[in-house]
Each structure stands twice: as structure tokens, then as C-alpha cells.
Coordinates of C-alpha atoms and ligand atoms in Angstrom, one line a residue:
M19 CA -55.5 12.0 65.5
I20 CA -59.0 11.1 64.2
L21 CA -59.0 10.9 60.4
T22 CA -61.9 10.6 58.0
E23 CA -62.2 7.6 55.7
E24 CA -60.9 9.6 52.8
Q25 CA -57.9 10.8 54.8
K26 CA -57.2 7.3 56.0
A27 CA -57.3 6.0 52.4
I28 CA -54.7 8.6 51.4
L29 CA -52.5 7.6 54.4
D30 CA -52.8 3.9 53.5
G31 CA -51.5 4.6 50.0
K32 CA -54.8 4.2 48.0
K33 CA -53.9 7.4 46.1
G34 CA -50.2 6.5 45.6
E35 CA -47.1 6.1 47.7
T36 CA -46.0 9.8 47.4
L37 CA -49.3 11.2 48.5
A38 CA -49.3 8.8 51.4
K39 CA -45.9 10.2 52.5
V40 CA -47.2 13.7 52.2
M41 CA -50.2 12.8 54.3
E42 CA -48.0 11.2 56.9
T43 CA -45.9 14.3 57.2
V44 CA -49.0 16.5 57.7
V45 CA -50.4 14.1 60.3
R46 CA -47.1 13.9 62.2
Y47 CA -46.8 17.6 62.2
G48 CA -50.3 18.0 63.5
E49 CA -49.7 15.4 66.3
L50 CA -46.7 17.4 67.5
F51 CA -49.0 20.3 68.2
G52 CA -51.8 18.1 69.7
A53 CA -54.2 18.5 66.7
E54 CA -57.1 16.0 66.9
K55 CA -58.2 16.3 63.3
L56 CA -57.4 17.7 59.9
V57 CA -59.5 20.3 58.1
P58 CA -59.6 21.1 54.4
V59 CA -57.5 24.0 52.9
T60 CA -60.2 26.3 51.5
S61 CA -58.4 29.2 49.9
K62 CA -58.2 29.6 46.2
Y63 CA -54.4 30.0 46.1
N64 CA -51.5 28.8 48.3
H65 CA -48.4 30.8 49.1
L66 CA -44.9 29.2 49.5
V67 CA -42.0 30.6 51.4
T68 CA -39.1 28.7 49.6
S69 CA -38.5 30.9 46.6
F70 CA -34.8 30.7 46.2
G71 CA -32.7 28.3 44.2
L72 CA -30.0 27.9 46.8
K73 CA -27.4 25.4 45.7
M74 CA -27.2 23.7 49.0
I75 CA -30.9 22.7 49.3
G76 CA -30.7 19.6 47.0
P77 CA -33.2 17.6 49.1
V78 CA -35.9 20.3 48.3
Y79 CA -35.3 19.8 44.5
D80 CA -35.5 16.0 45.0
L81 CA -38.7 16.3 46.9
M82 CA -40.2 18.6 44.2
N83 CA -39.2 16.1 41.5
E84 CA -40.8 13.3 43.4
L85 CA -44.1 15.3 43.7
I86 CA -44.0 16.2 40.0
E87 CA -43.2 12.7 38.8
A88 CA -45.9 11.1 40.9
G89 CA -48.4 13.8 39.7
A90 CA -48.9 14.7 43.4
V91 CA -49.3 18.4 42.7
S92 CA -51.7 20.6 44.5
K93 CA -55.0 21.6 43.1
Q94 CA -54.1 25.1 44.2
Q95 CA -51.8 27.4 42.2
F96 CA -49.5 29.4 44.4
S97 CA -47.5 32.6 44.8
L98 CA -44.2 32.6 46.6
D99 CA -41.7 34.8 48.4
P100 CA -39.5 37.2 46.4
R101 CA -36.7 36.2 44.1
P102 CA -33.3 36.5 45.8
T103 CA -31.5 38.4 43.1
D104 CA -32.1 41.3 40.7
P105 CA -29.5 42.8 38.4
N106 CA -30.8 46.3 39.1
V107 CA -29.8 46.2 42.7
P108 CA -26.2 47.5 43.2
A109 CA -23.7 44.8 43.7
N110 CA -20.0 44.6 42.9
F111 CA -18.4 42.0 40.6
L112 CA -17.6 39.6 43.5
Q113 CA -21.0 39.9 45.0
N114 CA -22.6 39.2 41.7
L115 CA -20.4 36.2 41.2
I116 CA -21.4 34.8 44.6
F117 CA -25.1 35.4 44.0
N118 CA -25.4 34.0 40.5
K119 CA -22.7 31.4 40.3
I120 CA -22.5 30.1 43.8
M121 CA -25.4 30.8 46.1
Y122 CA -28.4 31.0 43.8
S123 CA -27.1 29.0 40.8
K124 CA -30.1 26.7 40.9
Q125 CA -32.7 29.5 40.5
D126 CA -33.7 28.8 36.9
F127 CA -33.9 25.1 37.5
Y128 CA -36.0 25.6 40.6
E129 CA -38.3 28.0 38.9
G130 CA -38.8 25.4 36.2
Q131 CA -40.0 23.0 38.9
L132 CA -42.2 25.6 40.4
K133 CA -44.0 26.1 37.1
Q134 CA -44.7 22.4 36.9
L135 CA -46.0 22.5 40.5
G136 CA -48.5 25.3 39.9
L137 CA -46.9 28.8 40.1
M138 CA -49.6 31.4 39.5
N139 CA -47.6 33.4 37.1
D140 CA -44.1 34.8 36.6
D141 CA -45.0 37.9 38.6
A142 CA -46.1 36.0 41.7
F143 CA -42.8 36.3 43.6
T144 CA -43.5 38.5 46.6
C145 CA -44.2 38.3 50.3
T146 CA -47.1 40.6 49.8
C147 CA -49.1 38.2 47.7
Y148 CA -52.3 39.5 49.3
M149 CA -52.1 42.8 47.5
D150 CA -54.8 43.4 44.9
E151 CA -52.3 43.7 42.1
V152 CA -50.9 40.2 42.9
G153 CA -54.3 38.6 43.4
N154 CA -53.7 36.0 46.2
K155 CA -55.9 37.6 48.8
P156 CA -57.7 35.1 51.0
K157 CA -61.2 35.8 52.2
K158 CA -62.4 36.0 55.9
G159 CA -62.6 32.5 57.4
E160 CA -60.7 30.7 54.7
V161 CA -58.2 28.1 55.8
L162 CA -54.6 28.4 54.5
S163 CA -51.4 26.4 54.3
W164 CA -48.9 29.3 54.3
A165 CA -45.6 29.7 56.1
E166 CA -44.2 33.2 55.3
S167 CA -44.5 34.9 58.7
S168 CA -45.3 38.4 57.5
A169 CA -48.0 37.1 55.1
V170 CA -49.5 34.7 57.7
V171 CA -49.9 37.5 60.3
Y172 CA -51.5 39.8 57.7
A173 CA -53.9 37.1 56.4
N174 CA -55.0 36.2 59.9
S175 CA -55.3 39.7 61.3
V176 CA -56.2 42.0 58.5
L177 CA -58.1 39.6 56.2
G178 CA -59.6 37.3 58.9
A179 CA -58.3 34.1 57.2
R180 CA -57.1 31.2 59.3
C181 CA -53.5 30.0 59.2
N182 CA -50.9 28.7 61.6
R183 CA -47.3 29.9 61.4
N184 CA -46.2 26.8 59.5
S185 CA -42.7 26.1 58.4
G186 CA -41.4 26.0 54.8
I187 CA -42.2 22.7 53.0
I188 CA -45.1 22.1 55.4
D189 CA -46.8 24.8 53.4
I190 CA -46.6 22.8 50.2
M191 CA -47.5 19.5 51.9
G192 CA -50.7 20.9 53.3
S193 CA -51.6 22.3 49.9
V194 CA -50.8 19.1 48.0
V195 CA -52.8 16.8 50.3
G196 CA -55.5 19.5 50.7
Y197 CA -55.7 19.3 54.5
V198 CA -54.0 21.1 57.5
P199 CA -54.0 20.1 61.2
Y200 CA -56.6 21.8 63.2
F201 CA -54.9 23.6 66.1
G202 CA -53.7 27.1 67.3
L203 CA -54.8 29.9 65.1
L204 CA -57.3 27.8 63.2
T205 CA -59.5 27.4 66.3
D206 CA -61.8 30.1 67.8
E207 CA -60.1 29.6 71.2
G208 CA -56.6 30.0 69.7
R209 CA -57.6 33.3 68.2
K210 CA -58.4 34.9 71.6
A211 CA -56.1 37.5 73.0
T212 CA -54.0 36.8 76.1
W213 CA -52.5 40.3 76.0
V214 CA -54.1 43.7 75.9
V215 CA -51.9 46.5 74.5
E216 CA -52.9 50.0 75.3
I217 CA -51.4 52.7 73.0
K218 CA -50.9 56.0 74.8
T219 CA -48.5 57.8 72.5
T220 CA -48.7 61.5 71.7
K221 CA -48.3 60.9 68.0
K222 CA -48.9 58.1 65.5
P223 CA -46.4 55.4 66.4
E224 CA -44.0 54.2 63.8
A225 CA -45.5 51.0 62.5
Q226 CA -42.3 48.9 62.5
L227 CA -41.3 50.2 66.0
L228 CA -44.6 49.6 67.6
G229 CA -44.8 46.1 66.0
S230 CA -41.3 45.4 67.3
A231 CA -42.2 46.5 70.9
I232 CA -45.3 44.3 70.9
G233 CA -43.6 41.3 69.3
M234 CA -40.8 41.3 71.8
K235 CA -43.2 41.6 74.7
V236 CA -45.9 39.1 73.8
M237 CA -43.8 36.7 71.7
E238 CA -46.2 34.1 70.2
A239 CA -49.3 35.2 72.0
V240 CA -52.3 37.0 70.4
P241 CA -52.4 40.8 71.4
Y242 CA -55.6 42.9 71.4
V243 CA -54.4 46.4 70.7
K244 CA -56.5 49.4 72.0
G245 CA -56.0 53.0 71.1
L246 CA -54.5 52.5 67.6
D247 CA -57.7 53.2 65.8
K248 CA -57.3 56.8 67.0
W249 CA -54.4 57.0 64.6
L250 CA -55.5 54.6 61.9
G251 CA -59.2 55.2 61.8
N252 CA -62.0 52.6 61.6
E253 CA -61.7 51.6 58.0
L254 CA -59.2 49.2 56.4
D255 CA -58.3 51.6 53.6
D256 CA -54.9 51.5 51.7
S257 CA -53.2 53.6 54.3
A258 CA -54.3 51.5 57.3
C259 CA -53.6 48.2 55.4
T260 CA -50.1 49.4 54.6
Y261 CA -49.4 50.4 58.2
L262 CA -50.7 47.0 59.4
K263 CA -48.5 45.2 56.9
D264 CA -45.4 46.8 58.3
F265 CA -46.6 46.6 61.9
G266 CA -47.5 42.9 61.6
A267 CA -44.2 41.9 60.0
A268 CA -42.4 43.5 62.9
T269 CA -44.6 41.7 65.5
A270 CA -44.0 38.4 63.6
S271 CA -40.2 38.8 63.3
N272 CA -39.2 40.6 66.5
G273 CA -41.5 38.1 68.3
A274 CA -43.5 35.3 66.8
V275 CA -47.0 36.8 66.5
G276 CA -49.3 35.1 64.0
L277 CA -52.4 37.1 64.8
Y278 CA -53.3 40.5 66.3
H279 CA -56.6 42.3 66.8
I280 CA -56.8 46.1 66.5
D281 CA -59.8 47.4 68.4
G282 CA -62.4 49.0 66.1
L283 CA -60.5 48.1 62.9
T284 CA -59.5 44.5 62.1
P285 CA -62.4 42.2 61.1
E286 CA -62.7 40.0 64.2
A287 CA -62.2 43.0 66.5
K288 CA -65.0 44.8 64.7
D289 CA -67.3 41.8 65.0
E290 CA -66.6 40.6 68.5
G291 CA -64.8 43.5 70.2
E292 CA -63.5 42.8 73.7
K293 CA -65.1 39.3 73.8
L294 CA -61.9 38.3 72.0
I295 CA -59.9 39.0 75.2
K296 CA -59.3 36.0 77.4
E297 CA -59.9 36.3 81.1
G298 CA -56.7 37.2 83.0
A299 CA -55.1 38.7 79.9
Q300 CA -51.9 40.7 80.7
V301 CA -51.6 44.4 80.0
Y302 CA -48.8 46.2 78.2
V303 CA -49.0 50.0 78.0
I304 CA -47.0 51.7 75.2
D305 CA -46.2 55.4 75.5
D306 CA -43.6 57.6 73.9
A307 CA -41.0 56.6 76.5
E308 CA -41.6 52.9 75.9
L309 CA -41.1 53.3 72.2
K310 CA -37.9 55.2 72.8
R311 CA -36.7 52.5 75.2
V312 CA -37.3 49.9 72.5
Y313 CA -35.5 51.9 69.8
D314 CA -32.5 52.5 72.1
S315 CA -32.3 48.8 72.9
Y316 CA -31.4 47.8 69.3
P317 CA -27.7 46.8 69.1
V318 CA -25.6 48.3 66.4
I319 CA -23.5 45.4 65.0
W320 CA -21.7 47.2 62.3
K321 CA -17.9 46.8 62.5
N322 CA -17.6 50.6 62.5
P323 CA -20.7 52.1 64.0
D324 CA -19.9 55.5 62.4
A325 CA -19.5 54.1 58.9
K326 CA -21.3 55.9 56.1
P327 CA -24.2 53.8 54.9
K328 CA -23.5 52.0 51.6
L329 CA -27.0 51.0 50.8
C330 CA -30.6 51.7 52.0
F331 CA -33.3 49.1 51.7
M332 CA -37.0 50.0 52.0
G333 CA -39.8 47.6 51.5
C334 CA -39.4 44.6 53.7
P335 CA -42.2 43.4 53.5
H336 CA -42.6 44.7 49.9
M337 CA -44.1 48.1 49.5
S338 CA -47.6 48.8 48.5
L339 CA -48.5 51.0 45.5
E340 CA -49.7 53.7 47.9
Q341 CA -46.3 53.5 49.7
L342 CA -44.3 53.8 46.5
K343 CA -46.3 56.9 45.6
T344 CA -46.1 58.5 49.1
W345 CA -42.4 57.9 49.2
T346 CA -41.9 59.4 45.8
D347 CA -43.4 62.7 47.2
R348 CA -41.4 62.4 50.4
V349 CA -38.0 61.9 48.6
E350 CA -38.7 64.7 46.2
N351 CA -39.6 67.1 49.0
G352 CA -36.6 65.9 51.0
L353 CA -34.3 66.6 48.1
K354 CA -35.8 70.0 47.5
K355 CA -35.0 70.9 51.2
T356 CA -31.4 69.7 51.1
G357 CA -30.8 71.1 47.6
N358 CA -29.5 67.7 46.3
K359 CA -30.6 66.4 42.9
K360 CA -30.4 62.7 43.8
V361 CA -30.3 60.5 46.8
V362 CA -26.9 60.5 48.4
I363 CA -27.0 56.9 49.6
P364 CA -27.8 54.1 47.0
T365 CA -31.4 53.4 47.8
V366 CA -33.6 50.4 46.8
F367 CA -37.4 50.3 47.3
T368 CA -38.7 46.8 46.9
A369 CA -42.2 45.8 45.8
A370 CA -44.1 42.9 44.2
P371 CA -43.5 42.7 40.4
A372 CA -47.2 43.2 39.8
V373 CA -47.2 46.3 42.0
I374 CA -44.1 47.6 40.2
K375 CA -45.9 47.2 36.9
E376 CA -48.8 49.3 38.1
F377 CA -46.5 51.9 39.6
E378 CA -44.8 52.1 36.2
K379 CA -48.1 53.1 34.6
T380 CA -48.2 56.2 36.8
P381 CA -46.2 59.5 36.5
Y382 CA -44.7 58.7 39.9
A383 CA -42.3 56.1 38.4
A384 CA -40.4 58.6 36.3
R385 CA -40.3 61.0 39.2
L386 CA -38.9 58.4 41.6
K387 CA -36.3 57.3 39.0
A388 CA -35.2 60.9 38.7
T389 CA -34.4 61.0 42.4
G390 CA -32.0 58.1 41.9
V391 CA -34.0 55.5 43.9
I392 CA -34.0 52.0 42.4
V393 CA -37.2 50.0 42.4
S394 CA -36.7 46.2 42.7
Y395 CA -38.6 43.0 43.3
I396 CA -35.8 41.5 45.3
C397 CA -35.9 40.3 48.9
P398 CA -33.4 42.4 50.9
L399 CA -32.9 39.7 53.4
M400 CA -31.7 37.2 50.8
Y401 CA -29.5 39.9 49.3
M402 CA -27.8 40.4 52.7
N403 CA -27.5 36.9 53.8
N404 CA -24.0 36.2 52.6
P405 CA -20.7 37.1 54.1
L406 CA -19.9 39.9 51.6
C407 CA -23.1 41.8 51.9
G408 CA -23.4 41.1 55.6
K409 CA -20.4 43.3 56.2
M410 CA -21.9 46.3 54.4
P411 CA -23.3 49.2 56.4
V412 CA -26.9 49.0 55.3
I413 CA -29.8 51.1 56.7
T414 CA -33.5 50.3 56.7
S415 CA -36.7 51.1 58.4
S416 CA -37.6 47.4 58.4
N417 CA -37.5 45.8 61.7
K418 CA -37.6 42.4 60.1
L419 CA -34.4 43.1 58.2
R420 CA -32.8 44.6 61.3
T421 CA -33.6 41.4 63.2
Y422 CA -32.2 38.9 60.7
T423 CA -29.2 40.8 59.3
T424 CA -26.6 43.4 60.2
A425 CA -28.8 46.2 58.7
R426 CA -29.4 49.1 61.0
Y427 CA -32.8 50.4 61.8
Y428 CA -33.9 54.0 61.5
T429 CA -37.4 55.5 61.6
D430 CA -38.9 56.5 58.2
D431 CA -38.1 60.2 58.9
E432 CA -34.5 59.4 59.8
I433 CA -34.1 57.3 56.7
L434 CA -35.5 60.1 54.6
A435 CA -33.1 62.6 56.1
Q436 CA -30.2 60.3 55.5
I437 CA -30.9 59.4 51.9
T438 CA -31.7 63.0 50.9
G439 CA -28.6 64.3 52.6
G440 CA -30.2 66.1 55.5
K441 CA -29.3 65.4 59.1
K442 CA -30.1 62.1 60.9
Ligands
F3S5 FE1 -40.5 40.0 52.4 FE2 -38.0 39.2 52.2 FE3 -38.7 41.0 54.0 S1 -39.7 37.9 52.1 S2 -40.8 40.4 54.6 S3 -38.8 41.2 51.7 S4 -37.4 39.3 54.3

């Protein structure tokens, strides 16, 4: 890799031993991917994926301590993924004991370290840091050092920023040293599409189902999606951004997509159109039958497939303000139809703390509370990733949660019917 004089000086220890080690890590990481140079991180804020004070990740705390003691902290403040626990989310005595005393017993200690390292504020725990209420929204062309897959795909695709799908810890390394390796989605060539996806459905496809289908087909490639603007329009308004948030998270988790282009809608597709498609790109046609095939292919891994759901999680990635409001209307209307006063399955909607604060200023908050739905800032995946919760029959419309846990996927309409006591 060719380094500038300044980068070489850092690597040679002229700015301290700790920063030299950080630079070496970033350089080696870049070399693994064939990067020939480093480029500056240019976003105002960073975003970190490691938000949980898991007892077993001692080396992370040691590393953070070393950075703090050496003064090797980033010039960027950062947001980070959601907190792993929330007392408002239903859990029994044993589950609470495991969460607070065993699994995440280092949470307070770790958050203390994060504050010293440059946490934006106490509300900055969310995977949807790019929402206006949170304030970590990169601009088009900015270079990032992020790792959270759902945030990386959103930043690249919807905002036009540039970021690779880095791993945890590499995100903080790039931010501390101020450089990331130049390869993959940072390059113009790496942002070109090798798949064309043609949407030929008779109704607006479910975001998380469509994203899942595309992710599983193209894996880590860049897809150029045609025919979706028919359903989403040609402006990135709240509704389109919310759809793309959920769609993107599914492409990133059911496959490993880090960037997609939506014809006529996302910034690069609007600027360059089909010039973004590489010669010889493969074609994937998605119609109603294909979506049904994908839906039917999901395995049900509950011990008893006919079990009554014990919990429903919505909001993975975290819900937008628009989504919380729309879902308030939907749940109320659903309950009116079934004649029930409250949801019949304990239901948790998750959103960023800053989004929840804004939601609470609206009349919708009291209305949603009256339906029995709980609003939380938790990460459902972290809630479920332990043997006790893993056994619970949980339902969700998140394809990311379905992929990484035992939660069972249903479409939004099916979820609504189940939680309000209608038919599946
Ligand atoms: Fe966000 Fe946790 Fe889902 S980080 S995307 S809520 S797994």
C-alpha cells in the first residue's frame, strides 16, 4: 500500500505507539482487500456497532482503555447501535437476571468508556443514526468508517455516502486514525451494479420480503432495481426512506448487500441512471410468484410450530417517526375491527431514543399506549440472543431478526392481524 508522508509517520510511531498500532491495523485490513491507498474519513460523525457491555468481551474494554489512556481518541463524535436491555420490555425474573447480572453486566462500565471516547449524547444508541431526530446523517460523497450493516447500506444507497461493510472495531480504528482503505464501495467502479432486478409485482412488494429475495440472490453484489419507483415514487420522502430502510436491512442481512440503486429514486441512480450497470450484468425478475416462493422457503425453527406467539417485535431496524404514527393508526383500526381493546400478543415497537422523544410529543404516543403496545429503544436481536429468549415463540416482520434468531417472519398485514386478534 502506498502511504503519504503523514500516514507513514503515524505508522512509524511519531504520534505515539498506540496510534501506530491503530494505523497498522487499518493498513493490514486494507491490504487484505487489495487496497492501494488510504483516504480520509470525511463525515462529521462516526457510528459504532459495538454497543453492548457483554461480560465476555474483556479485550474490547482493554482496547478502549488503551485508546483513552494514550489520548488516541477520534476527532469524530459517534452514535452507536441500540442498547441491549430496556426494563420496559417484557422479561421474566430469570431473563432479567441473565440480562443484567450475567450477559450485559458491564454495560454501565462500557458506556463510561464510550463517553470518554466521544459518544454524541445519551440518546445516540440506535442503528438508525441517520434519522433527522438523531442527527448522524452523512452527506452525499462523504467517506465513512461504519460497520452496522443496515446503516452502511442505507448511507451508501439512500444518502450516497461511501462506506464499506467494515467489521466492528475496524469502525473505531478508521475513525481514530482518520483514514480508511480505498477499495470496494469507496470506488466508482465498486459502486457499479452487476445485477439488474426487475420488479414485476401486481402490488407494492413488502419491503422486508423484497429485500430478502434480492439479498439471497445477489449476495454481496450491487443490484440496480428497476420498476420499484412505480410503487415508491421519484422523491425520497419519509415514506420512501422508511421503505428503503427496511428493504436495505433485509438485503444486507439475508445477503451481504452494502449498496443498491433504485432506478429513478436513489441519488446515484437519479444522476447516472443505467450507466451504473456493468456490462454483462445478470438479471433477476421478481413477480408475485417469486415473492411467495421466497416467503415459503423460510424455515420455522420453533420447537412447536403451532405455539401461540409470546412476543412480537417490530422495528428492526428501528422504526421511523412516520412508521410509529402509521402503525398507531393501523393497530387502532385493527382493534376496532376485532373488537379487542388491547393487543392480544405482547408487542414491542422499537425506535431510536431521539425518535421516541419526538413521538412522545405527539398525540399518537398516548393512543399507541392505550392499545397496549410498548415502545422501546432496545435491539430485539440482543434481547433474543440468549438461550432463554431464544426458545420463546417470537413473531416479527423483520427479516434481519428472522435471519439471526428463532423469530418467525410474517408480513406487516399478518402481524397486524395476529396482534389485534384477527386471523393470520
Ligand atoms: Fe438494529 Fe438491532 Fe435490528 S441493531 S437492525 S434493531 S438487529
